[in-house]
XYZ file of C-alpha atoms in Angstrom:
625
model
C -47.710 -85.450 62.267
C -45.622 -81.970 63.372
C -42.123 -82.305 62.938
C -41.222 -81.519 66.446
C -42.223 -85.149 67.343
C -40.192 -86.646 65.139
C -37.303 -84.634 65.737
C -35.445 -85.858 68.783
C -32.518 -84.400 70.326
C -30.690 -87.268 71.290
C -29.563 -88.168 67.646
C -29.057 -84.247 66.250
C -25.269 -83.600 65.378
C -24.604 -79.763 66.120
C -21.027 -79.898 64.540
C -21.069 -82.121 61.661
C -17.083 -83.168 60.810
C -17.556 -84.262 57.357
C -16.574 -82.252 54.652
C -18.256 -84.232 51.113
C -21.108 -86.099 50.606
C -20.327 -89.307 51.507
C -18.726 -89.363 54.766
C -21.951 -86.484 55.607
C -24.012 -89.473 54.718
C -21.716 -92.044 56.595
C -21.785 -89.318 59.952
C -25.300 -89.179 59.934
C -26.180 -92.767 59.375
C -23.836 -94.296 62.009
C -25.562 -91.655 64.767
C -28.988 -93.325 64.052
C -27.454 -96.589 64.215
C -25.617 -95.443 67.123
C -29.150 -94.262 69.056
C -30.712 -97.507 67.732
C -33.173 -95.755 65.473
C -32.484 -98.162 62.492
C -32.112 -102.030 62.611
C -30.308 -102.279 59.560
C -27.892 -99.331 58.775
C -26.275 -100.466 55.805
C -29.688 -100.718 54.318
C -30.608 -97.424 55.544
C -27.369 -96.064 53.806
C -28.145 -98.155 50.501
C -31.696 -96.313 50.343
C -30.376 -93.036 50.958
C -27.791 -92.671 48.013
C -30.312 -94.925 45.876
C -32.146 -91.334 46.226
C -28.972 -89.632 45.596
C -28.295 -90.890 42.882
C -32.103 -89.846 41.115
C -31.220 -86.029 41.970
C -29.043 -84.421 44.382
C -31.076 -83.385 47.810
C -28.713 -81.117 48.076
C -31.670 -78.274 47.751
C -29.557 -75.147 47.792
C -29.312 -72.246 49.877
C -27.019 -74.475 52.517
C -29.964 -76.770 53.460
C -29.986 -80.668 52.282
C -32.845 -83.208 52.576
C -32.078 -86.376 52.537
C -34.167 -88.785 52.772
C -35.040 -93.009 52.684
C -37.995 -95.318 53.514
C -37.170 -98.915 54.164
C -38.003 -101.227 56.789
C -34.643 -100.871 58.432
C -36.074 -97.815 60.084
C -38.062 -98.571 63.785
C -39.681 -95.667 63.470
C -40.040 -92.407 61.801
C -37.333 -89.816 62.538
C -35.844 -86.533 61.907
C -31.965 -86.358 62.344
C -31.161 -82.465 62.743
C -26.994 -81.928 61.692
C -25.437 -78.824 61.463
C -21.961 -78.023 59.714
C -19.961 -74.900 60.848
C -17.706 -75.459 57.853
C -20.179 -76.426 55.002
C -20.457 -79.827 53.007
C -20.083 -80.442 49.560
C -23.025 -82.290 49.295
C -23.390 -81.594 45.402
C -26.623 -79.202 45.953
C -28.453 -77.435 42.884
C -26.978 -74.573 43.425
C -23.442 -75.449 43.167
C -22.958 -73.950 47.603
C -21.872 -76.033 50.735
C -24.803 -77.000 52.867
C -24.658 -76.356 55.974
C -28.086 -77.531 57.855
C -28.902 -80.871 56.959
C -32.659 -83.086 57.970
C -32.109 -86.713 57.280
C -35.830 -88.762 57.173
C -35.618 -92.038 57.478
C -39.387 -93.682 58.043
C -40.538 -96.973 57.694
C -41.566 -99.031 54.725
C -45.404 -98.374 54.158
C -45.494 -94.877 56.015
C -45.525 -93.487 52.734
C -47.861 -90.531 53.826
C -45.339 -89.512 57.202
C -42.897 -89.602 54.339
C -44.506 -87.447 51.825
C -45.809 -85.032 55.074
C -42.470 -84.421 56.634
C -40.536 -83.621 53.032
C -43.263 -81.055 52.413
C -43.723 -79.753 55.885
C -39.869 -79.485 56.715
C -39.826 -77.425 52.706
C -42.238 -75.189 53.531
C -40.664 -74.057 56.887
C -37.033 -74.194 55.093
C -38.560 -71.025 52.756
C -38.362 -68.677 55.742
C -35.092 -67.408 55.415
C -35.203 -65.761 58.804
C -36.385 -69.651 60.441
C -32.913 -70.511 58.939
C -30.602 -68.110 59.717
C -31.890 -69.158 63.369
C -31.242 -72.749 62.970
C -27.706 -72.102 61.849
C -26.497 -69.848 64.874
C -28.743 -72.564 67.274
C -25.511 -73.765 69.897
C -27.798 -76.924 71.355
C -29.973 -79.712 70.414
C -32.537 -77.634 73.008
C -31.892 -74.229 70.926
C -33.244 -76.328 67.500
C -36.178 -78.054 68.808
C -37.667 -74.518 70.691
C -37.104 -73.028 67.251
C -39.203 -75.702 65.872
C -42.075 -75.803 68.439
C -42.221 -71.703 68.228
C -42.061 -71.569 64.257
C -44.922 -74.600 64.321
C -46.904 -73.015 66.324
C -46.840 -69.731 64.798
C -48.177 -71.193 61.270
C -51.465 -73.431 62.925
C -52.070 -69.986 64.254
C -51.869 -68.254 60.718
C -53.831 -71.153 59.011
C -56.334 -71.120 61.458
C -56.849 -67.002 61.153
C -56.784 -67.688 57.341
C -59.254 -70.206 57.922
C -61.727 -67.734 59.848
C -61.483 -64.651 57.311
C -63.915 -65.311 54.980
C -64.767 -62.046 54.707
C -64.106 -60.458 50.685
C -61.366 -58.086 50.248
C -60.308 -55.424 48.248
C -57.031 -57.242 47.500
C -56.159 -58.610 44.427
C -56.406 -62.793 44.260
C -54.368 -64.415 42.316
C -54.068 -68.292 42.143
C -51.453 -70.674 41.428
C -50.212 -73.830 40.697
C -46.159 -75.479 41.296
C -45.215 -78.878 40.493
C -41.583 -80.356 40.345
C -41.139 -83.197 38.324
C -40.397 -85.392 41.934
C -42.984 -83.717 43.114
C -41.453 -83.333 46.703
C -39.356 -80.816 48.196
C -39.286 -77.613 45.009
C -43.294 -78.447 44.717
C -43.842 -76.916 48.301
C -41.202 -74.569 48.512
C -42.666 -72.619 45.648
C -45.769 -72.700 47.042
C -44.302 -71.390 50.186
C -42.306 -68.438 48.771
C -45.759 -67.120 46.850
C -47.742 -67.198 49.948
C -45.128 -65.292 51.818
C -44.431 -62.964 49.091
C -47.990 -62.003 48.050
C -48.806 -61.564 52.197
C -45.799 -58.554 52.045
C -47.444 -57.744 48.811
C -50.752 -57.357 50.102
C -52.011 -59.562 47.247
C -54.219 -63.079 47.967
C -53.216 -66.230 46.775
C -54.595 -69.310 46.771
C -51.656 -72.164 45.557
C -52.281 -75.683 44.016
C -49.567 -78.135 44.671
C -48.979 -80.897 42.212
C -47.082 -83.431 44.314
C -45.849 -87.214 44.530
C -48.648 -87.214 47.132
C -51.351 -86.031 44.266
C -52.695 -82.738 43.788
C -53.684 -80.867 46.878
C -55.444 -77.500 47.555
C -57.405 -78.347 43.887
C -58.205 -75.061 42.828
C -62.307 -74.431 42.476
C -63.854 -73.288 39.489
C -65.458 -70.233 41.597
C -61.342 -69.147 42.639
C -60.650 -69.571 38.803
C -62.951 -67.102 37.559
C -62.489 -64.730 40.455
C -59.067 -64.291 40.311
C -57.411 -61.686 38.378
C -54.262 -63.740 37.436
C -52.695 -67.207 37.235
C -49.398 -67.877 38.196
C -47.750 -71.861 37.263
C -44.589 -72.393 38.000
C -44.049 -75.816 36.917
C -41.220 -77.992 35.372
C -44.455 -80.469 34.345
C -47.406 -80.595 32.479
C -50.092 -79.545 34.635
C -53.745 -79.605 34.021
C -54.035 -76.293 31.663
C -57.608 -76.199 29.996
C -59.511 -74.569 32.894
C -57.336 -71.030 32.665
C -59.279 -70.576 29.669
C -59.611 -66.306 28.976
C -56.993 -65.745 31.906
C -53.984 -64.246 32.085
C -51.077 -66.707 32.758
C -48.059 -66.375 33.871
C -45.476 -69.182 33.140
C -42.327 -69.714 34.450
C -40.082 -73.070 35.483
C -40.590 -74.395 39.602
C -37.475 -72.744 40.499
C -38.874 -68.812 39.717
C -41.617 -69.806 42.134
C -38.896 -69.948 44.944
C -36.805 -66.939 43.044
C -38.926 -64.718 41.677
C -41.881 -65.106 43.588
C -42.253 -61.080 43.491
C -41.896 -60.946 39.912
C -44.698 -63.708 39.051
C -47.311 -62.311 41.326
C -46.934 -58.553 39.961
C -47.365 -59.592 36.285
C -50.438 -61.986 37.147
C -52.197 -59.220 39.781
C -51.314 -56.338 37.090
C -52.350 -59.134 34.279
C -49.055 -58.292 32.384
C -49.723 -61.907 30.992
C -50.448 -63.474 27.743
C -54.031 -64.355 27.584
C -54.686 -68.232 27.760
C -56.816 -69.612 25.230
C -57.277 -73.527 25.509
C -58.404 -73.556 21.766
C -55.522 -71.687 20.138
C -52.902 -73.363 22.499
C -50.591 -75.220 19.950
C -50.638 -72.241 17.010
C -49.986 -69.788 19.944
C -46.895 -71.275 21.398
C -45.619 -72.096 17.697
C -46.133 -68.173 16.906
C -43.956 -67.833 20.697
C -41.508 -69.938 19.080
C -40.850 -68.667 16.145
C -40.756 -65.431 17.965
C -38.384 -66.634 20.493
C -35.962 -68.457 17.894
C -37.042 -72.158 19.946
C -38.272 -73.553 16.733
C -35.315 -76.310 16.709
C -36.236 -76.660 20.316
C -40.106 -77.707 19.847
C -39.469 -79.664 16.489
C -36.758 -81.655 19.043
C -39.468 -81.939 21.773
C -41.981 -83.041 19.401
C -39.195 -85.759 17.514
C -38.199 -86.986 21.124
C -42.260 -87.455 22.204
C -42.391 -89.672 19.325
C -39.581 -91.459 20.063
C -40.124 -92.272 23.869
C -43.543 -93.746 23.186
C -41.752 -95.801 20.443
C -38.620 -97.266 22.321
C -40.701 -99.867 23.991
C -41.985 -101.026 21.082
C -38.328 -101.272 19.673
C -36.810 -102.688 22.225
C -39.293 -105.447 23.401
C -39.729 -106.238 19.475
C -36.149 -106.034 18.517
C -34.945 -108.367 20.920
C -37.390 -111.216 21.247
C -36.850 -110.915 17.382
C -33.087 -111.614 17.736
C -34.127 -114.483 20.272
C -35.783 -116.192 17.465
C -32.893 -116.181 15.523
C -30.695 -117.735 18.283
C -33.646 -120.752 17.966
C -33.685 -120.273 14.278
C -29.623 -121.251 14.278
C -30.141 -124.281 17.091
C -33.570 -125.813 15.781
C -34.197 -124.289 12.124
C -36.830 -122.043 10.932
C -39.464 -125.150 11.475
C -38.746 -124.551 15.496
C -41.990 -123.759 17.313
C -40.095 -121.103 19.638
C -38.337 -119.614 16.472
C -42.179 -119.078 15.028
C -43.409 -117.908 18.667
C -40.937 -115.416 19.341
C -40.213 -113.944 15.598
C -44.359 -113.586 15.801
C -44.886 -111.385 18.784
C -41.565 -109.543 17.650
C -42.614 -109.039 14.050
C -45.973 -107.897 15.639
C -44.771 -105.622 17.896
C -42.523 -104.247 15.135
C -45.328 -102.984 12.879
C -46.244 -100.374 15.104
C -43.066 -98.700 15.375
C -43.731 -96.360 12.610
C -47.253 -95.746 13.333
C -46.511 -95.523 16.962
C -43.836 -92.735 16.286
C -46.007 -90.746 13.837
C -48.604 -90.949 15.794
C -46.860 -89.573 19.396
C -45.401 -86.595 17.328
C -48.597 -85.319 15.892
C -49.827 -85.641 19.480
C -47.379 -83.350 20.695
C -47.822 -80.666 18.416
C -51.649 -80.830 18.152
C -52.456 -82.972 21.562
C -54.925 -85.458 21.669
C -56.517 -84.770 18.161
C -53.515 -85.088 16.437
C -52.849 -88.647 17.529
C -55.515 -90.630 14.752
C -54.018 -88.924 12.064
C -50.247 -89.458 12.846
C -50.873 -92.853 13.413
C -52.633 -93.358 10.045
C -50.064 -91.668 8.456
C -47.192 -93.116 9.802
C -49.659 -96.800 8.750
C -49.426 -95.333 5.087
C -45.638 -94.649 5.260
C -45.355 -98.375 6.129
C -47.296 -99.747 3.575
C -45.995 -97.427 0.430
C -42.619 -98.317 1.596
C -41.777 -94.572 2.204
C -40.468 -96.147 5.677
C -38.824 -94.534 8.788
C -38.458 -91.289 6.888
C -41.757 -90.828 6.122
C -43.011 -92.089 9.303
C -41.568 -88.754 10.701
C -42.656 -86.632 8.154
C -46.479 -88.339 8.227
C -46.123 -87.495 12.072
C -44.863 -83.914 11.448
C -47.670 -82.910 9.131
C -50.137 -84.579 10.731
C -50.153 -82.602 13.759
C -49.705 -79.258 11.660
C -52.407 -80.211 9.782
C -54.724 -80.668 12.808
C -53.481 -77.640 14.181
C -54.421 -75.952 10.894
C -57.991 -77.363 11.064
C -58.274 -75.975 14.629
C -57.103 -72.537 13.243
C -59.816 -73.094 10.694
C -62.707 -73.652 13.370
C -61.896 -71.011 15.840
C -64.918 -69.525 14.736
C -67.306 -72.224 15.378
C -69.944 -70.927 17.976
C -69.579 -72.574 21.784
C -72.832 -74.281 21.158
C -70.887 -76.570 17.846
C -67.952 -77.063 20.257
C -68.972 -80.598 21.079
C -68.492 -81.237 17.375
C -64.908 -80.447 17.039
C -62.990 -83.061 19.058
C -66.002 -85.839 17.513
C -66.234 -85.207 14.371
C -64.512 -82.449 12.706
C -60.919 -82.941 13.849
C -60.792 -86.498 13.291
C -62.835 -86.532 9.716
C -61.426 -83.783 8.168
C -57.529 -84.473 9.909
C -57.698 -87.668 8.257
C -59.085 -86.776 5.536
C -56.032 -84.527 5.030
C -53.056 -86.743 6.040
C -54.525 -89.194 3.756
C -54.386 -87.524 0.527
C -51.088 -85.448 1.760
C -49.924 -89.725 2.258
C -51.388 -90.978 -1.306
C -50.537 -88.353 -3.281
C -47.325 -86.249 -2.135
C -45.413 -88.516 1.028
C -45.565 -91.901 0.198
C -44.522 -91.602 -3.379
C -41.655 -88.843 -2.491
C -40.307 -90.766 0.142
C -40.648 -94.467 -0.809
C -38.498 -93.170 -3.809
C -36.224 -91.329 -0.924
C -35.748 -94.700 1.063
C -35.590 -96.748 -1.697
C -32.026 -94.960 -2.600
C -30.818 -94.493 0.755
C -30.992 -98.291 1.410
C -29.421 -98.905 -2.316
C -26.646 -96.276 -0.781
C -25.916 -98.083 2.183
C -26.089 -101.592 1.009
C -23.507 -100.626 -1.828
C -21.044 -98.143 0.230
C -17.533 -98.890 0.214
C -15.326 -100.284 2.863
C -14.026 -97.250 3.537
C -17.194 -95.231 3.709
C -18.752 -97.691 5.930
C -16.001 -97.253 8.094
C -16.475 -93.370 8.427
C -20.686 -93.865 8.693
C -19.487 -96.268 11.552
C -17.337 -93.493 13.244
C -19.738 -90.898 12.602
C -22.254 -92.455 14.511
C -20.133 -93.791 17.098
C -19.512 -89.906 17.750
C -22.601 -88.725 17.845
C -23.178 -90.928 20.632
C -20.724 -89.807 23.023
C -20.856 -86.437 22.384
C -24.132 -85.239 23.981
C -24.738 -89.035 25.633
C -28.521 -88.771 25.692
C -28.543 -85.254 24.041
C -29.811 -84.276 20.597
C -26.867 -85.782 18.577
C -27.415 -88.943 20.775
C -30.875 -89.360 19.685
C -30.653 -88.162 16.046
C -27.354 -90.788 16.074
C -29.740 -93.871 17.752
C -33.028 -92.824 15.748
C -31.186 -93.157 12.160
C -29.819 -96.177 13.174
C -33.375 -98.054 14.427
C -34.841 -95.840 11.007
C -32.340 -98.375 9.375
C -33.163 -101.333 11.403
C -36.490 -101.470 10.497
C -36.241 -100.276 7.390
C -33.472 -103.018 5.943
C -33.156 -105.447 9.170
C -29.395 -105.234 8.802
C -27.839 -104.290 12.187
C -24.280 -103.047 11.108
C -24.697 -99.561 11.785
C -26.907 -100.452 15.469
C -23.478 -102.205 16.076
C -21.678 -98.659 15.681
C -24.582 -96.938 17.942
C -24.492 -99.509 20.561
C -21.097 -99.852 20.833
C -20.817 -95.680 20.604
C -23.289 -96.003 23.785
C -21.502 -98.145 25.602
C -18.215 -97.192 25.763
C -18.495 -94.028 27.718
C -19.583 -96.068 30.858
C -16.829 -98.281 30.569
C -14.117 -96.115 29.855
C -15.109 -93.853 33.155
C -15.234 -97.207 35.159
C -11.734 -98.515 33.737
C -10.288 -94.909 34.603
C -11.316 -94.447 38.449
C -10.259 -98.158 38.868
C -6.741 -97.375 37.331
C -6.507 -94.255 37.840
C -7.852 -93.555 41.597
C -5.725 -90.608 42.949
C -7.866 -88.488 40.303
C -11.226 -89.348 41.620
C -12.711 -88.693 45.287
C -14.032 -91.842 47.179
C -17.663 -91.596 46.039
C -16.405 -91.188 42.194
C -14.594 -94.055 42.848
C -17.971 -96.032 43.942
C -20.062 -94.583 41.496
C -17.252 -95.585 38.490
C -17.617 -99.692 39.916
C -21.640 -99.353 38.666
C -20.327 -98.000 35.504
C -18.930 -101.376 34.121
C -22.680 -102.513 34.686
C -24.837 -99.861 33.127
C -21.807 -99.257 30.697
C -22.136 -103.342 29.489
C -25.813 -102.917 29.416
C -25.893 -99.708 26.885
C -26.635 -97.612 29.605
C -24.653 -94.103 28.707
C -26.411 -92.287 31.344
C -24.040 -93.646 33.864
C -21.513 -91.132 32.314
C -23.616 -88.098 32.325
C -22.891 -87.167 36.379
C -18.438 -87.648 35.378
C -19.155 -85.481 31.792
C -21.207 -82.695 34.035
C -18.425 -81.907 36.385
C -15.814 -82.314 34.139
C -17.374 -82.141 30.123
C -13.802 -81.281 28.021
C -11.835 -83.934 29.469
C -14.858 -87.203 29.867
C -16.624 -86.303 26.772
C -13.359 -85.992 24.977
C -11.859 -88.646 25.740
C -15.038 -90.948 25.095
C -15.617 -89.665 21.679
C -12.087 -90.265 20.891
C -12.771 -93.496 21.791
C -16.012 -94.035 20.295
C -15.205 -92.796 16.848
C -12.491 -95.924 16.834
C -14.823 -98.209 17.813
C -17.395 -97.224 15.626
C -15.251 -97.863 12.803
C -14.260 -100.938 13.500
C -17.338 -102.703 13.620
C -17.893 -101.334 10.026
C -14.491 -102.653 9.119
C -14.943 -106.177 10.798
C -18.578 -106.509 9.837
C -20.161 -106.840 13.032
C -23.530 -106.385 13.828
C -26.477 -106.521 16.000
C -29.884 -107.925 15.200
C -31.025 -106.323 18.191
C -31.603 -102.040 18.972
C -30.971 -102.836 22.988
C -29.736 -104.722 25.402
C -25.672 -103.990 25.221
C -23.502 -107.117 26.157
C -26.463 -109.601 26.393
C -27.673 -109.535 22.290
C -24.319 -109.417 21.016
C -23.737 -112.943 20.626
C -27.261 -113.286 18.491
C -26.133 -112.950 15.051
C -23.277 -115.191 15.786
C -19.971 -116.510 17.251
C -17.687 -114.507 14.932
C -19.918 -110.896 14.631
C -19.955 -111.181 18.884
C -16.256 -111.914 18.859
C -15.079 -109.266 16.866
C -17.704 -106.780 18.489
C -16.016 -107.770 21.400
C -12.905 -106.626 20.675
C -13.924 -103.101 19.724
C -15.302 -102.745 22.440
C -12.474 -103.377 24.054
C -10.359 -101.373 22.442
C -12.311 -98.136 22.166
C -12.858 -98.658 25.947
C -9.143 -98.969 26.772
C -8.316 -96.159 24.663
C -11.333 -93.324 26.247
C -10.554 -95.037 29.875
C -6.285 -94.603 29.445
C -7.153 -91.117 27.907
C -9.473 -89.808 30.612
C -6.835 -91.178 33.482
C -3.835 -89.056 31.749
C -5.524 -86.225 31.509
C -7.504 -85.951 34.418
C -5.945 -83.999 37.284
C -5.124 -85.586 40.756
C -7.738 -85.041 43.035
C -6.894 -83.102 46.972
C-alpha cells in the first residue's frame, strides 16, 4: 500500500498549536475523531502513549512517528501535522519535532502497519524530501510532495531491478536491525543506499525487522562482496561473514555515519571475521579496549535473565505453600503441591545461571558445561558463589578448547561442536568442580552464611542499608543487579529472606516516592509527569523500579538522591525490626507470607522510607513553567 492513499488531506493539521507531548497527542487524536476516522478515540489515545511509553517516537531530526493499532481505528490512516514552533515530544535526540505522521490502522492489519512505519522511514532519510515538507503551506502542497517523491523511487527500484549487468564498482553488503525493529531498522538501511549511490559504491542491505528479515542476503552476494557493513543494536545472524571484513557499529551510525561505514568495508579497513575464533577475539578487543568489566557484566546479567524466571515462579509458589503450611499444617495436600513444583523449580537456579553465563562467553558449546558445573556447585554445597564461578570458567574453558582446535582441518570440523567441545569441556569443568571449586567455595559459603546468621544488630542494620542503596542508585543498573543477585545468592543458599526484605523494599520505594511527590507536589511536574507519577504507586507496590528510570533520566541528582536517601532508611529498618520475605518477587502481594507481624512492620518501612524520598524530591525539585 503507497502512503499517498492513506494520507488524506482532510485530517492533516498544517499549524499544530501544541507545544509538549501530550496535548501534540491530544491535537492530533481529537482531529481523527473529529473526521470520524476512529470509533473510539480514547482508545486510540490509550494505544498511542502505551507505545510511548516503550520508547519515545520522537525519532529525531524534528520528525515523530507515532503510531497505534487497535480496533478503534475504521480504517488505516496517515494524519500529516506540522508545527511552525516545534514540540517537545521527548525525541532521541533531545530537538523539538516539528513534522509529525500519526498511524493509526486497525487491529489485525499488522502488515499495513509494519509497511507504512518502514515506508514513511525510508522516505523521512531524504533530508531534502523534508526540508520540503516543512516549508509545504497546504494539505495539497504535502500530498504532491508525496505522490512526486513515490513515484520517483518505483522508478529507481525498477531501473535497479533491470541492471543486472556487473560493474566495476565496489559491492558491499549490509545488515541493520533495531531492537523494535521498526522505524531505525529502515532508516539505516536508507541512509547506506543513498550514501554508497553518491559514493559510487553498490550495496545490497538486509533489514532485520519486527516484520522478519527481508532482502536475506545470498550466499553468492556474501562471497562477492568486498566488505560487510552491520549496524545493529541486536544480535544478528553472524556465522556466514566468515573470512570477511566487518565493519561493526550500533543502528544509529547506519543513519550517521553511513559514509564512514561504507569506506572502511569497500577499502576493507575492517577486522577480519572469523566465526571460529569469535569469543577469544572480542575478549583480546576487550582487554584492548579496557571493556573487560563491561563483558564480565554482560556475561553475569545473561546468566541472570535466563535465571529470574526460575526465581521468581519458584520463590513464590514456595512462599504460597507456607501461607497453606500456617492454615492447614505441613500434612496439607496444597502445602505438599505447591512447596513441590517450587522446590523443583528451585534446583535449577544455580545450574540455570552457570549454565547461561558460559553460554555467553563461549555460545552454544559452553552451555553443557556451565550447567554441569553450576549442578556440582549445588551438590558440594559451594552454592550461589560457586554457581558463578562454575559458569565463569566453564565458558573460558570452552573457549580455551576452541583455541586449542583451531587447527583441526575443515574436513574434522563436524567433530568439534559433537564431540570434542562437549567431551573434553566437561571433562574439564568437572575436575576444575571436584578438585579446586567445590571444595574452595563450599568452605567460602559455609562462613559467609555462619557470618550472616551471627552478625550483630547493628551490622545487620548497615548490610540492610547497604543494600537498600544499591538499589536505588542505578535502579536496574549494575549496583542494582549485583545488590538483587547477592540477595537471591542468599535466598537460596540459607532460605532466610531478611536481607530480600532490604532489596525489595530498596526496589520499591523509588516508584512510590516519585508518585507521592507529583501528587503533593504538582506545580513541579508538567501534566504528563503528573499522569505518568499515578502508575508509579502501581509498578512502585509491585517492585517495579523501572517506573522511576524516565523521572531519574531527566532529572538524576535530585530523584536518585532523594530515593537512596530514602532507601538506605528503609533498608535498615527491616534489619532492625526483623522483617522478611520468603519470596524474591512480587512487592506488596508476598509480604504478608511469612506472617502478620514481619508484613506489618515491613509495612511501615515502607512507609516511611517512601514519605521521606517522596517529601525530599518535592522540596527540592524546582517549579515547573
Amino acid at each position: 500500500m503507497r502512503i499517498i492513499d492513506l494520507l488524506r488531506k482532510d485530517i492533516m493539521i498544517m499549524d499544530l498549536k501544541a507545544r509538549d507531548k501530550s496535548s501534540a497527542i491530544d491535537e492530533m487524536v481529537s482531529r481523527l475523531e473529529e473526521k470520524q476516522a476512529v470509533n473510539d478515540a480514547g482508545i486510540l489515545k490509550e494505544e498511542i502513549i502505551k507505545r510511548e511509553e516503550q520508547t519515545s517516537t520522537g525519532l529525531g531530526d524534528g520528525i515523530a512517528m507515532p503510531h497505534a493499532k487497535t480496533d478503534a481505528v475504521k480504517e488505516p490512516v496517515v494524519l500529516f501535522a506540522k508545527s511552525t514552533n516545534g514540540v517537545d515530544y521527548e525525541a532521541l535526540d533531545g530537538q523539538p519535532s516539528y513534522l509529525f505522521f500519526m498511524i493509526a490502522v486497525p487491529d489485525g492489519a499488522n502488515d499495513t502497519h509494519l509497511q507504512t512505519l518502514a515506508t514513511l522511514s525510508r522516505m523521512l532519510i531524504d533530508q531534502t524530501f523534508v526540508e520540503q515538507l516543512k516549508q509545504a503551506a497546504t494539505a495539497d502542497e504535502v500530498q504532491a510532495l508525496f505522490q512526486k517523491e513515490e513515484a520517483e523511487r518505483e522508478a529507481a527500484e525498477n531501473q535497479q531491478e533491470d541492471g543486472n549487468e556487473e560493474t566495476e564498482k565496489p559491492f558491499v553488503v549490509a545488515v541493520t536491525a533495531c531492537p523494535t525493529g521498526i522505524a531505525h531498522t529502515y532508516m539505516a538501511e536508507d541512509a547506506l543506499k543513498k550514501k554508497a549511490a553518491e559514493m559510487d559504491v553498490d550495496i545490497r542491505v538486509e533489514t532485520n525487522g519486527s516484520d522478519g528479515t527481508k532482502n536475506t542476503l545470498t550466499t553468492d552476494e556474501i562471497n562477492k562482496a568486498v566488505g560487510v557493513i552491520i549496524a545493529a543494536d541486536k544480535n544478528v545472524e553472524m556465522a556466514r561473514f566468515d573470512q570477511k571484513p566487518v565493519v561493526e557499529g550500533p543502528v544509529s551510525d547506519g543513519i550517521n555515519k553511513a559514509e564512514e561505514l561504507i569506506t572502511k568495508a569497500a577499502n576493507q579497513d575492517a577486522r577480519i571475521f572469523h566465526a571460529e575464533e569469535t569469543d577469544t577475539e572480542a575478549n583480546d578487543e576487550a582487554k584492548q579496549s579496557g571493556s573487560v568489566w563491561r563483558k564480565i557484566y554482560k556475561d553475569l546479567m545473561n546468566g541472570v535473565s535466563y535465571m529470574l524466571p526460575f526465581v521468581v515462579g519458584g520463590g513464590i509458589l514456595m512462599a504460597i505453600s507456607f501461607l497453606f503450611e500456617g492454615f492447614l499444617g505441613e500434612e496439607s495436600e496444597l502445602f505438599a503441591f505447591f512447596n513441590t513444583v517450587g522446590d523443583n523449580a528451585f534446583n535449577y537456579l544455580i545450574p540455570i545461571l552457570a549454565g547461561f553465563i558460559a553460554m555467553s562467553i563461549a555460545d552454544r558449546p559452553g552451555l553443557m558445561p556451565g550447567m554441569v558445573g553450576g549442578l556440582m556447585a549445588v551438590n558440594s554445597d559451594a552454592g550461589f558463589l560457586g554457581g558463578l564461578v562454575a559458569g565463569f570458567l566453564a565458558g573460558y574453558l570452552v573457549i580455551f578448547v576452541k583455541w586449542m582446535f583451531r587447527g583441526l582441518p575443515k574436513s574434522l570440523n563436524g567433530l568439534k561442536s559433537i564431540l570434542i567441545y562437549p567431551v573434553i569441556g566437561l571433562f574439564l569443568i568437572g575436575i576444575s568442580m571436584y578438585v579446586v571449586i567445590g571444595p574452595v567455595f563450599s568452605t567460602i559459603n559455609t562462613a559467609m552464611m555462619t557470618f550472616l546468621e551471627n552478625l550483630g544488630t547493628g551490622n545487620a542494620v548497615l548490610v540492610g542499608a547497604l543494600l537498600g542503596g544499591m538499589m536505588a542508585i542505578d535502579m536496574g543498573g549494575p549496583f542494582n543487579k549485583a545488590a538483587y543477585t547477592f540477595s537471591i545468592g542468599m535466598f537460596t543458599d540459607t532460605g532466610d529472606g531478611s536481607l530480600m526484605a532490604a532489596v525489595m523494599i530498596g526496589g520499591m520505594i523509588p516508584p512510590i516516592a516519585i508518585a507521592l511527590a507529583t501528587t503533593f507536589f504538582k506545580h513541579k511536574f508538567t501534566e504528563e509527569e503528573r499522569q505518568s507519577g499515578l502508575t508509579n504507586y502501581i509498578m512502585g507496590l509491585s517492585f517495579i523500579t523501572e517506573g522511576a528510570i524516565p523521572f531519574a533520566a531527566a532529572d538524576p541528582v535530585r530523584v536518585i538522591g532523594s530515593s537512596v536517601l530514602g532507601t538506605v532508611i528503609a533498608g535498615g529498618l527491616t534489619q532492625l525490626w526483623s522483617s522478611t520475605i520468603p519470596a524474591p518477587h512480587g512487592g506488596i502481594f508476598v509480604i504478608g507470607l511469612d506472617g502478620i507481624t514481619s508484613a506489618l512492620y515491613f509495612l511501615l518501612a515502607l512507609l516511611i522510607g517512601s514519605v521521606i524520598s517522596g517529601i525530599t524530591l518535592g522540596l527540592w525539585k524546582k517549579p515547573k513553567n
